[in-house]
């Protein structure tokens, strides 16, 4: 759904309950669509994660410089800190060529505020969208339908997995065989 939406819109807002898997979905989306082979975005990726990148992010290129994809994990940061990181990230992104992606993960605190710092952040995002082939992907618990950005913001909710789908996902992602004793016990 996210890839399909990016073919027609420039801003996608992924939202859902805490712990539902928004960040994991974002990392996997970036890993897949930043790979070479005529994908949506360029073939390298940069991840500013306040530390080492996750396995999926490292597979997508780690801390490369000239990139078509930038992932900024901004959960818990205020608008001023996010704006500083955002400006640095946008400066490193190509201004021409194929579409580029800027992903902001965990924007609850930074973009929810309605003060002058948040307004400056929104203004910078709007200018960046207007001046380049940039696509913007945001994650938070709640979308902001009145986001002051050019164009329509498409909100996509991450649903709760059914028990069967959750088990299949766990089995596919397990790094060792699972046994009955792994599943027994109190939760």
PDB file of C-alpha atoms in Angstrom, residues 171 173-179 181-182:
ATOM      1  CA  UNK A 171       8.631 -18.279  12.392  1.00  0.00           C
ATOM      2  CA  UNK A 173      12.172 -14.166  11.384  1.00  0.00           C
ATOM      3  CA  UNK A 174      13.447 -16.665  13.965  1.00  0.00           C
ATOM      4  CA  UNK A 175      17.197 -17.209  13.791  1.00  0.00           C
ATOM      5  CA  UNK A 176      16.908 -20.763  15.117  1.00  0.00           C
ATOM      6  CA  UNK A 177      14.358 -23.563  15.018  1.00  0.00           C
ATOM      7  CA  UNK A 178      11.355 -23.073  17.298  1.00  0.00           C
ATOM      8  CA  UNK A 179      10.252 -25.825  19.677  1.00  0.00           C
ATOM      9  CA  UNK A 181       8.943 -25.369  24.890  1.00  0.00           C
ATOM     10  CA  UNK A 182       9.633 -21.920  23.346  1.00  0.00           C
TER      11      UNK A 182
END
